[in-house]
Amino acid sequence: MPDVKHFDPDAVLEQVERLFWQRGAATGIAEVVAATGLSRSSLYATYGGKQDLYVRALRRYVEERSQPMFQTLADDGRGLPAVEAFFDRLIRIRCVGEHARWGCMATNANAEGADPAVRQVLDQHHDRLRTAMRAALEAARAQGQLADGLDLDATAESLTLLAYGVNLRSRAGADPAALRRGASAALDSLRRDRS
């Protein structure tokens, strides 16, 4: 007879995601056991070793938390106002409420160094954000919002890196108003001169 799990693997993975997000990849398996109430053997039988568990939690974070924001940005169609709304939302999420000062799990993982499985998830995260930024920039160009001669690929990469910077600074307790001013200055530098 197959072993019947007495817990919801998806709900436990969400708990583990939150733990790794808040505390980082160095979180010990004893902390995971304490947070979930499961034995080490149950965790390993369900998810694999600690590194496998971390990769699954990171992948869940990217799919459930990051990707919806990226898709909203890519689909918005307003150009620079969409990018501005993205940064406003990002700063609000990172600085206020339940997850304030947790940063972004993917950004945190980039700062911690990564094995190949983690690196693959992080590269996918980066590519998706850059692609969403580029889609917003294409909409901005089509609507005449951008300064002439901007390299959209390089600009999308720059805005992606700015998002990582916001995530890191918010984790360190940066002032939200200062983060907004920095994001606004970056976007203002892209705008077509209307004079």
XYZ file of N, CA and C in Angstrom:
585
model
N 0.843 -1.184 0.000
C 0.000 0.000 0.000
C 0.885 1.243 0.000
N 0.587 2.249 -0.857
C 1.434 3.439 -0.921
C 1.352 4.260 0.365
N 2.441 4.958 0.638
C 2.506 5.829 1.809
C 1.564 7.026 1.585
N 0.708 7.278 2.545
C -0.227 8.390 2.448
C 0.351 9.582 3.199
N 0.455 10.698 2.512
C 0.981 11.901 3.152
C -0.103 12.509 4.030
N 0.288 12.923 5.213
C -0.642 13.535 6.147
C -0.443 15.047 6.183
N 0.005 15.601 5.062
C 0.178 17.037 4.946
C 0.014 17.410 3.489
N -0.234 18.677 3.244
C -0.403 19.192 1.887
C 0.962 19.653 1.382
N 1.563 18.946 0.421
C 2.904 19.316 -0.055
C 2.995 20.740 -0.599
N 1.926 21.230 -1.244
C 1.954 22.592 -1.787
C 1.940 23.634 -0.665
N 1.125 23.387 0.351
C 1.068 24.321 1.484
C 2.396 24.347 2.238
N 3.007 23.184 2.390
C 4.309 23.126 3.064
C 5.359 23.830 2.228
N 5.323 23.634 0.915
C 6.299 24.309 0.048
C 6.144 25.824 0.149
N 4.915 26.310 0.284
C 4.716 27.747 0.478
C 5.354 28.213 1.792
N 5.206 27.444 2.856
C 5.846 27.777 4.138
C 7.363 27.842 3.975
N 7.897 26.852 3.282
C 9.349 26.770 3.087
C 9.829 27.936 2.224
N 9.060 28.268 1.201
C 9.397 29.417 0.354
C 9.523 30.679 1.197
N 8.549 30.920 2.048
C 8.560 32.111 2.889
C 9.781 32.106 3.818
N 10.120 30.938 4.350
C 11.267 30.830 5.245
C 12.566 31.153 4.514
N 12.772 30.549 3.354
C 13.983 30.822 2.572
C 14.003 32.266 2.074
N 12.855 32.790 1.710
C 12.761 34.170 1.238
C 13.208 35.124 2.337
N 12.724 34.902 3.537
C 13.045 35.800 4.643
C 14.473 35.597 5.157
N 14.932 34.356 5.208
C 16.211 34.059 5.869
C 17.355 33.681 4.942
N 17.048 33.345 3.694
C 18.101 33.048 2.741
C 18.406 31.568 2.608
N 19.266 31.259 1.642
C 19.609 29.876 1.313
C 20.358 29.175 2.435
N 20.983 29.933 3.305
C 21.749 29.332 4.402
C 20.855 28.825 5.532
N 19.549 29.015 5.415
C 18.622 28.508 6.422
C 18.856 27.016 6.615
N 19.001 26.597 7.838
C 19.289 25.196 8.123
C 18.056 24.313 8.052
N 18.282 23.037 7.798
C 17.169 22.094 7.709
C 16.439 22.000 9.046
N 17.134 22.205 10.161
C 16.466 22.189 11.471
C 15.439 23.317 11.560
N 15.746 24.476 10.958
C 14.785 25.581 10.927
C 13.572 25.229 10.077
N 13.822 24.523 8.961
C 12.725 24.102 8.094
C 11.841 23.106 8.838
N 12.455 22.165 9.532
C 11.706 21.179 10.325
C 10.853 21.898 11.370
N 11.442 22.856 12.072
C 10.709 23.597 13.112
C 9.555 24.401 12.515
N 9.772 25.031 11.374
C 8.746 25.879 10.760
C 7.577 25.061 10.205
N 7.876 23.884 9.667
C 6.832 23.085 9.020
C 6.198 22.068 9.955
N 6.921 21.691 11.017
C 6.428 20.647 11.910
C 6.581 19.254 11.342
N 7.285 19.139 10.221
C 7.508 17.834 9.601
C 8.887 17.304 9.983
N 9.025 16.003 9.912
C 10.330 15.408 10.172
C 11.235 15.623 8.966
N 12.511 15.540 9.232
C 13.498 15.644 8.160
C 13.240 14.569 7.092
N 12.927 13.359 7.538
C 12.713 12.267 6.577
C 11.482 12.523 5.713
N 10.419 13.108 6.276
C 9.236 13.440 5.463
C 9.556 14.508 4.431
N 10.330 15.513 4.859
C 10.732 16.565 3.921
C 11.565 15.987 2.787
N 12.556 15.171 3.130
C 13.445 14.617 2.109
C 12.707 13.651 1.191
N 11.790 12.864 1.754
C 11.040 11.917 0.925
C 10.135 12.632 -0.068
N 9.651 13.802 0.312
C 8.720 14.540 -0.545
C 9.435 15.454 -1.534
N 10.470 16.138 -1.073
C 11.084 17.191 -1.890
C 12.522 16.904 -2.308
N 13.154 15.904 -1.750
C 14.576 15.678 -1.988
C 15.385 16.334 -0.882
N 16.674 16.490 -1.086
C 17.547 17.103 -0.092
C 17.266 18.586 0.092
N 17.985 19.192 1.010
C 17.764 20.606 1.319
C 17.947 21.487 0.077
N 18.959 21.218 -0.736
C 19.174 22.035 -1.929
C 18.033 21.870 -2.919
N 17.517 20.652 -3.064
C 16.357 20.425 -3.934
C 15.145 21.199 -3.425
N 14.974 21.197 -2.111
C 13.872 21.924 -1.495
C 14.003 23.420 -1.750
N 15.215 23.931 -1.628
C 15.460 25.358 -1.886
C 15.141 25.706 -3.338
N 15.596 24.887 -4.273
C 15.336 25.157 -5.695
C 13.837 25.133 -5.978
N 13.126 24.182 -5.393
C 11.677 24.120 -5.604
C 10.984 25.350 -5.016
N 11.430 25.776 -3.845
C 10.848 26.966 -3.226
C 11.135 28.208 -4.068
N 12.362 28.324 -4.578
C 12.726 29.459 -5.425
C 11.904 29.451 -6.716
N 11.762 28.283 -7.309
C 10.963 28.183 -8.539
C 9.511 28.580 -8.264
N 8.988 28.163 -7.126
C 7.623 28.538 -6.758
C 7.515 30.052 -6.601
N 8.498 30.662 -5.953
C 8.498 32.114 -5.777
C 8.453 32.811 -7.143
N 9.300 32.386 -8.063
C 9.365 33.018 -9.384
C 8.036 32.858 -10.126
N 7.464 31.662 -10.076
C 6.214 31.410 -10.805
C 5.009 32.101 -10.167
N 4.941 32.091 -8.841
C 3.758 32.593 -8.145
C 3.817 34.090 -7.819
N 5.015 34.620 -7.615
C 5.128 36.016 -7.178
C 5.730 36.919 -8.261
N 6.829 36.509 -8.854
C 7.501 37.368 -9.834
C 6.785 37.392 -11.179
N 6.518 36.225 -11.716
C 5.973 36.152 -13.076
C 4.672 36.930 -13.255
N 3.724 36.889 -12.309
C 2.513 37.702 -12.509
C 2.810 39.206 -12.629
N 3.771 39.699 -11.846
C 4.148 41.121 -11.965
C 4.773 41.401 -13.324
N 5.618 40.485 -13.791
C 6.271 40.674 -15.090
C 5.232 40.658 -16.204
N 4.271 39.736 -16.106
C 3.242 39.634 -17.142
C 2.375 40.884 -17.174
N 2.045 41.406 -16.006
C 1.267 42.648 -15.939
C 2.017 43.781 -16.633
N 3.309 43.893 -16.377
C 4.126 44.922 -17.019
C 4.148 44.737 -18.531
N 4.391 43.516 -18.980
C 4.491 43.255 -20.421
C 3.172 43.521 -21.142
N 2.059 43.235 -20.485
C 0.749 43.351 -21.130
C 0.114 44.730 -20.993
N 0.702 45.605 -20.191
C 0.060 46.878 -19.841
C -0.202 47.763 -21.058
N 0.787 47.960 -21.903
C 0.601 48.729 -23.133
C 0.726 50.234 -23.013
N 0.931 50.767 -21.799
C 1.010 52.220 -21.644
C 2.420 52.763 -21.810
N 3.414 51.897 -21.934
C 4.783 52.366 -22.092
C 5.403 52.767 -20.772
N 5.982 53.969 -20.713
C 6.673 54.415 -19.501
C 5.761 54.486 -18.273
N 4.483 54.881 -18.405
C 3.621 54.820 -17.224
C 3.509 53.402 -16.640
N 3.584 52.391 -17.495
C 3.551 51.008 -17.008
C 4.813 50.681 -16.219
N 5.953 51.153 -16.710
C 7.213 50.910 -15.995
C 7.189 51.653 -14.663
N 6.686 52.867 -14.674
C 6.578 53.635 -13.443
C 5.671 52.927 -12.437
N 4.549 52.391 -12.911
C 3.628 51.655 -12.034
C 4.300 50.398 -11.488
N 5.095 49.737 -12.314
C 5.828 48.554 -11.861
C 6.743 48.913 -10.695
N 7.519 49.988 -10.850
C 8.442 50.370 -9.776
C 7.688 50.853 -8.536
N 6.593 51.569 -8.716
C 5.788 52.000 -7.560
C 5.293 50.785 -6.780
N 4.778 49.804 -7.503
C 4.281 48.587 -6.840
C 5.424 47.835 -6.167
N 6.535 47.717 -6.858
C 7.690 47.003 -6.305
C 8.146 47.655 -4.999
N 8.269 48.956 -5.005
C 8.720 49.674 -3.806
C 7.706 49.525 -2.678
N 6.437 49.598 -3.001
C 5.402 49.439 -1.974
C 5.462 48.035 -1.367
N 5.551 47.015 -2.194
C 5.606 45.631 -1.708
C 6.846 45.397 -0.849
N 7.968 45.973 -1.272
C 9.229 45.720 -0.571
C 9.376 46.511 0.718
N 8.644 47.617 0.840
C 8.868 48.512 1.980
C 7.721 48.571 2.988
N 6.551 48.060 2.633
C 5.385 48.177 3.507
C 4.692 46.820 3.595
N 4.180 46.508 4.749
C 3.356 45.314 4.881
C 4.110 44.085 5.346
N 3.465 42.964 5.164
C 3.940 41.678 5.696
C 5.363 41.309 5.254
N 5.704 41.616 4.021
C 7.000 41.195 3.479
C 8.035 42.317 3.445
N 7.757 43.399 4.152
C 8.698 44.522 4.175
C 10.060 44.062 4.680
N 11.084 44.519 3.980
C 12.487 44.227 4.302
C 12.889 42.769 4.065
N 12.058 42.022 3.339
C 12.452 40.679 2.941
C 13.208 40.723 1.614
N 13.053 41.803 0.864
C 13.637 41.861 -0.467
C 12.899 40.932 -1.412
N 13.579 40.520 -2.442
C 13.057 39.591 -3.444
C 13.849 38.296 -3.293
N 13.180 37.174 -3.231
C 13.899 35.911 -3.038
C 14.913 35.669 -4.158
N 14.548 36.007 -5.396
C 15.468 35.810 -6.515
C 16.671 36.749 -6.410
N 16.427 38.003 -6.062
C 17.528 38.949 -5.884
C 18.432 38.500 -4.745
N 17.818 38.058 -3.639
C 18.604 37.570 -2.512
C 19.472 36.393 -2.937
N 18.907 35.502 -3.735
C 19.664 34.334 -4.201
C 20.826 34.754 -5.094
N 20.618 35.774 -5.918
C 21.720 36.287 -6.742
C 22.863 36.780 -5.866
N 22.525 37.400 -4.753
C 23.547 37.951 -3.862
C 24.263 36.868 -3.061
N 23.636 35.694 -2.929
C 24.209 34.630 -2.117
C 25.124 33.702 -2.902
N 25.136 33.810 -4.216
C 25.872 32.838 -5.015
C 24.979 31.638 -5.249
N 25.267 30.871 -6.260
C 24.312 29.833 -6.615
C 24.953 28.651 -7.319
N 24.388 27.480 -7.071
C 24.792 26.292 -7.813
C 24.081 26.308 -9.171
N 24.397 25.385 -10.074
C 23.811 25.445 -11.423
C 22.281 25.384 -11.461
N 21.654 24.603 -10.585
C 20.192 24.510 -10.599
C 19.557 25.838 -10.180
N 20.141 26.487 -9.182
C 19.650 27.793 -8.745
C 19.927 28.826 -9.830
N 21.105 28.780 -10.386
C 21.481 29.731 -11.440
C 20.500 29.667 -12.604
N 20.053 28.472 -12.955
C 19.096 28.326 -14.052
C 17.788 29.061 -13.738
N 17.282 28.917 -12.512
C 16.061 29.612 -12.112
C 16.292 31.123 -12.129
N 17.444 31.561 -11.637
C 17.742 32.992 -11.588
C 17.889 33.587 -12.986
N 18.516 32.846 -13.882
C 18.645 33.327 -15.260
C 17.282 33.455 -15.927
N 16.403 32.500 -15.655
C 15.047 32.557 -16.197
C 14.309 33.781 -15.634
N 14.442 34.008 -14.348
C 13.828 35.171 -13.709
C 14.322 36.463 -14.363
N 15.635 36.575 -14.530
C 16.224 37.765 -15.133
C 15.711 37.962 -16.565
N 15.718 36.887 -17.346
C 15.265 36.977 -18.730
C 13.807 37.412 -18.823
N 12.975 36.894 -17.943
C 11.555 37.256 -17.974
C 11.342 38.722 -17.604
N 12.073 39.191 -16.613
C 11.926 40.603 -16.240
C 12.435 41.508 -17.353
N 13.589 41.172 -17.905
C 14.140 41.984 -19.001
C 13.194 41.982 -20.205
N 12.599 40.850 -20.519
C 11.661 40.759 -21.639
C 10.429 41.621 -21.389
N 9.936 41.623 -20.149
C 8.782 42.465 -19.808
C 9.144 43.940 -19.912
N 10.335 44.302 -19.432
C 10.782 45.695 -19.550
C 10.886 46.094 -21.021
N 11.411 45.198 -21.839
C 11.558 45.527 -23.260
C 10.196 45.707 -23.922
N 9.233 44.884 -23.558
C 7.879 45.031 -24.113
C 7.296 46.394 -23.742
N 7.506 46.815 -22.505
C 7.012 48.135 -22.087
C 7.733 49.248 -22.844
N 9.022 49.074 -23.074
C 9.787 50.079 -23.819
C 9.363 50.130 -25.282
N 9.038 48.990 -25.850
C 8.538 48.982 -27.228
C 7.223 49.761 -27.314
N 6.353 49.563 -26.322
C 5.097 50.325 -26.291
C 5.382 51.815 -26.129
N 6.364 52.145 -25.291
C 6.734 53.558 -25.095
C 7.254 54.172 -26.392
N 8.083 53.429 -27.111
C 8.603 53.941 -28.389
C 7.469 54.143 -29.379
N 6.552 53.185 -29.467
C 5.434 53.283 -30.407
C 4.555 54.493 -30.110
N 4.523 54.920 -28.840
C 3.690 56.057 -28.442
C 4.481 57.362 -28.383
N 5.730 57.329 -28.858
C 6.532 58.541 -28.916
C 6.997 59.060 -27.566
N 7.110 58.178 -26.575
C 7.488 58.600 -25.221
C 8.996 58.631 -24.990
N 9.758 57.929 -25.833
C 11.183 57.752 -25.564
C 12.051 58.741 -26.329
N 13.159 59.089 -25.710
C 14.174 59.899 -26.390
C 14.667 59.138 -27.612
N 15.084 59.870 -28.631
C 15.592 59.243 -29.852
C 16.892 58.496 -29.572
N 17.085 57.414 -30.284
C 18.362 56.709 -30.264
C 18.573 55.748 -29.110
N 17.560 55.518 -28.271
C 17.748 54.581 -27.158
C 17.875 53.157 -27.679
N 18.830 52.435 -27.148
C 18.979 51.001 -27.412
C 18.018 50.295 -26.460
N 16.952 49.714 -27.002
C 15.919 49.131 -26.143
C 16.434 47.931 -25.349
N 17.310 47.139 -25.938
C 17.850 45.987 -25.202
C 18.693 46.447 -24.011
N 19.575 47.405 -24.247
C 20.426 47.905 -23.163
C 19.591 48.618 -22.108
N 18.577 49.352 -22.533
C 17.719 50.069 -21.584
C 16.899 49.086 -20.753
N 16.392 48.035 -21.391
C 15.650 47.006 -20.646
C 16.555 46.339 -19.614
N 17.797 46.078 -19.986
C 18.756 45.494 -19.036
C 19.015 46.461 -17.887
N 19.158 47.726 -18.194
C 19.401 48.731 -17.161
C 18.238 48.813 -16.174
N 17.013 48.804 -16.672
C 15.842 48.860 -15.798
C 15.708 47.581 -14.963
N 16.088 46.461 -15.551
C 16.086 45.195 -14.811
C 17.071 45.265 -13.653
N 18.248 45.783 -13.917
C 19.247 45.930 -12.859
C 18.771 46.921 -11.796
N 18.056 47.970 -12.202
C 17.497 48.916 -11.248
C 16.506 48.208 -10.318
N 15.700 47.313 -10.861
C 14.751 46.568 -10.031
C 15.490 45.732 -8.984
N 16.591 45.099 -9.392
C 17.391 44.337 -8.419
C 17.947 45.268 -7.338
N 18.376 46.451 -7.734
C 18.893 47.414 -6.768
C 17.829 47.841 -5.767
N 16.614 48.082 -6.259
C 15.504 48.423 -5.372
C 15.268 47.289 -4.378
N 15.285 46.061 -4.876
C 15.070 44.906 -3.999
C 16.134 44.824 -2.905
N 17.386 45.010 -3.271
C 18.474 44.925 -2.285
C 18.408 46.068 -1.279
N 18.201 47.275 -1.769
C 18.165 48.427 -0.868
C 16.957 48.358 0.071
N 15.829 47.870 -0.426
C 14.655 47.763 0.437
C 14.894 46.751 1.548
N 15.607 45.692 1.250
C 15.926 44.683 2.275
C 16.780 45.309 3.380
N 17.603 46.270 3.012
C 18.467 46.948 3.982
C 17.745 48.085 4.701
N 16.451 48.295 4.392
C 15.683 49.313 5.094
C 15.729 50.700 4.478
N 16.024 50.775 3.176
C 16.098 52.076 2.499
C 14.761 52.811 2.577
N 14.842 54.120 2.536
C 13.666 54.981 2.557
C 12.889 54.816 1.243
N 11.602 54.469 1.295
C 10.823 54.300 0.067
C 10.811 55.540 -0.817
N 10.786 56.727 -0.203
C 10.776 57.959 -1.005
C 12.065 58.091 -1.799
N 13.188 57.711 -1.209
C 14.466 57.767 -1.923
C 14.480 56.764 -3.069
N 13.920 55.589 -2.853
C 13.850 54.591 -3.922
C 12.971 55.100 -5.066
N 11.861 55.749 -4.723
C 10.981 56.305 -5.765
C 11.678 57.402 -6.552
N 12.421 58.260 -5.846
C 13.147 59.331 -6.555
C 14.172 58.734 -7.515
N 14.874 57.704 -7.085
C 15.854 57.061 -7.962
C 15.214 56.446 -9.189
N 14.098 55.743 -8.991
C 13.396 55.143 -10.131
C 12.857 56.222 -11.063
N 12.313 57.296 -10.498
C 11.786 58.395 -11.324
C 12.884 59.052 -12.143
N 14.047 59.254 -11.534
C 15.166 59.866 -12.259
C 15.591 58.982 -13.426
N 15.621 57.677 -13.203
C 15.993 56.757 -14.289
C 14.986 56.838 -15.431
N 13.711 56.884 -15.109
C 12.688 56.948 -16.153
C 12.684 58.306 -16.847
N 12.908 59.371 -16.090
C 12.958 60.707 -16.695
C 14.073 60.797 -17.732
N 15.163 60.094 -17.497
C 16.294 60.140 -18.436
C 15.964 59.468 -19.773
N 14.879 58.699 -19.809
C 14.487 57.997 -21.030
C 13.479 58.786 -21.862
N 12.860 59.794 -21.264
C 11.728 60.471 -21.904
C 12.182 61.396 -23.036
N 11.323 61.444 -24.016
C 11.523 62.389 -25.119
C 11.406 63.803 -24.575
N 12.311 64.676 -24.989
C 12.261 66.092 -24.575
C 11.078 66.747 -25.263
N 10.142 67.245 -24.488
C 8.908 67.851 -25.048
C 9.046 69.345 -25.283
N 10.225 69.920 -25.019
C 10.358 71.378 -25.179
C 10.407 71.794 -26.634
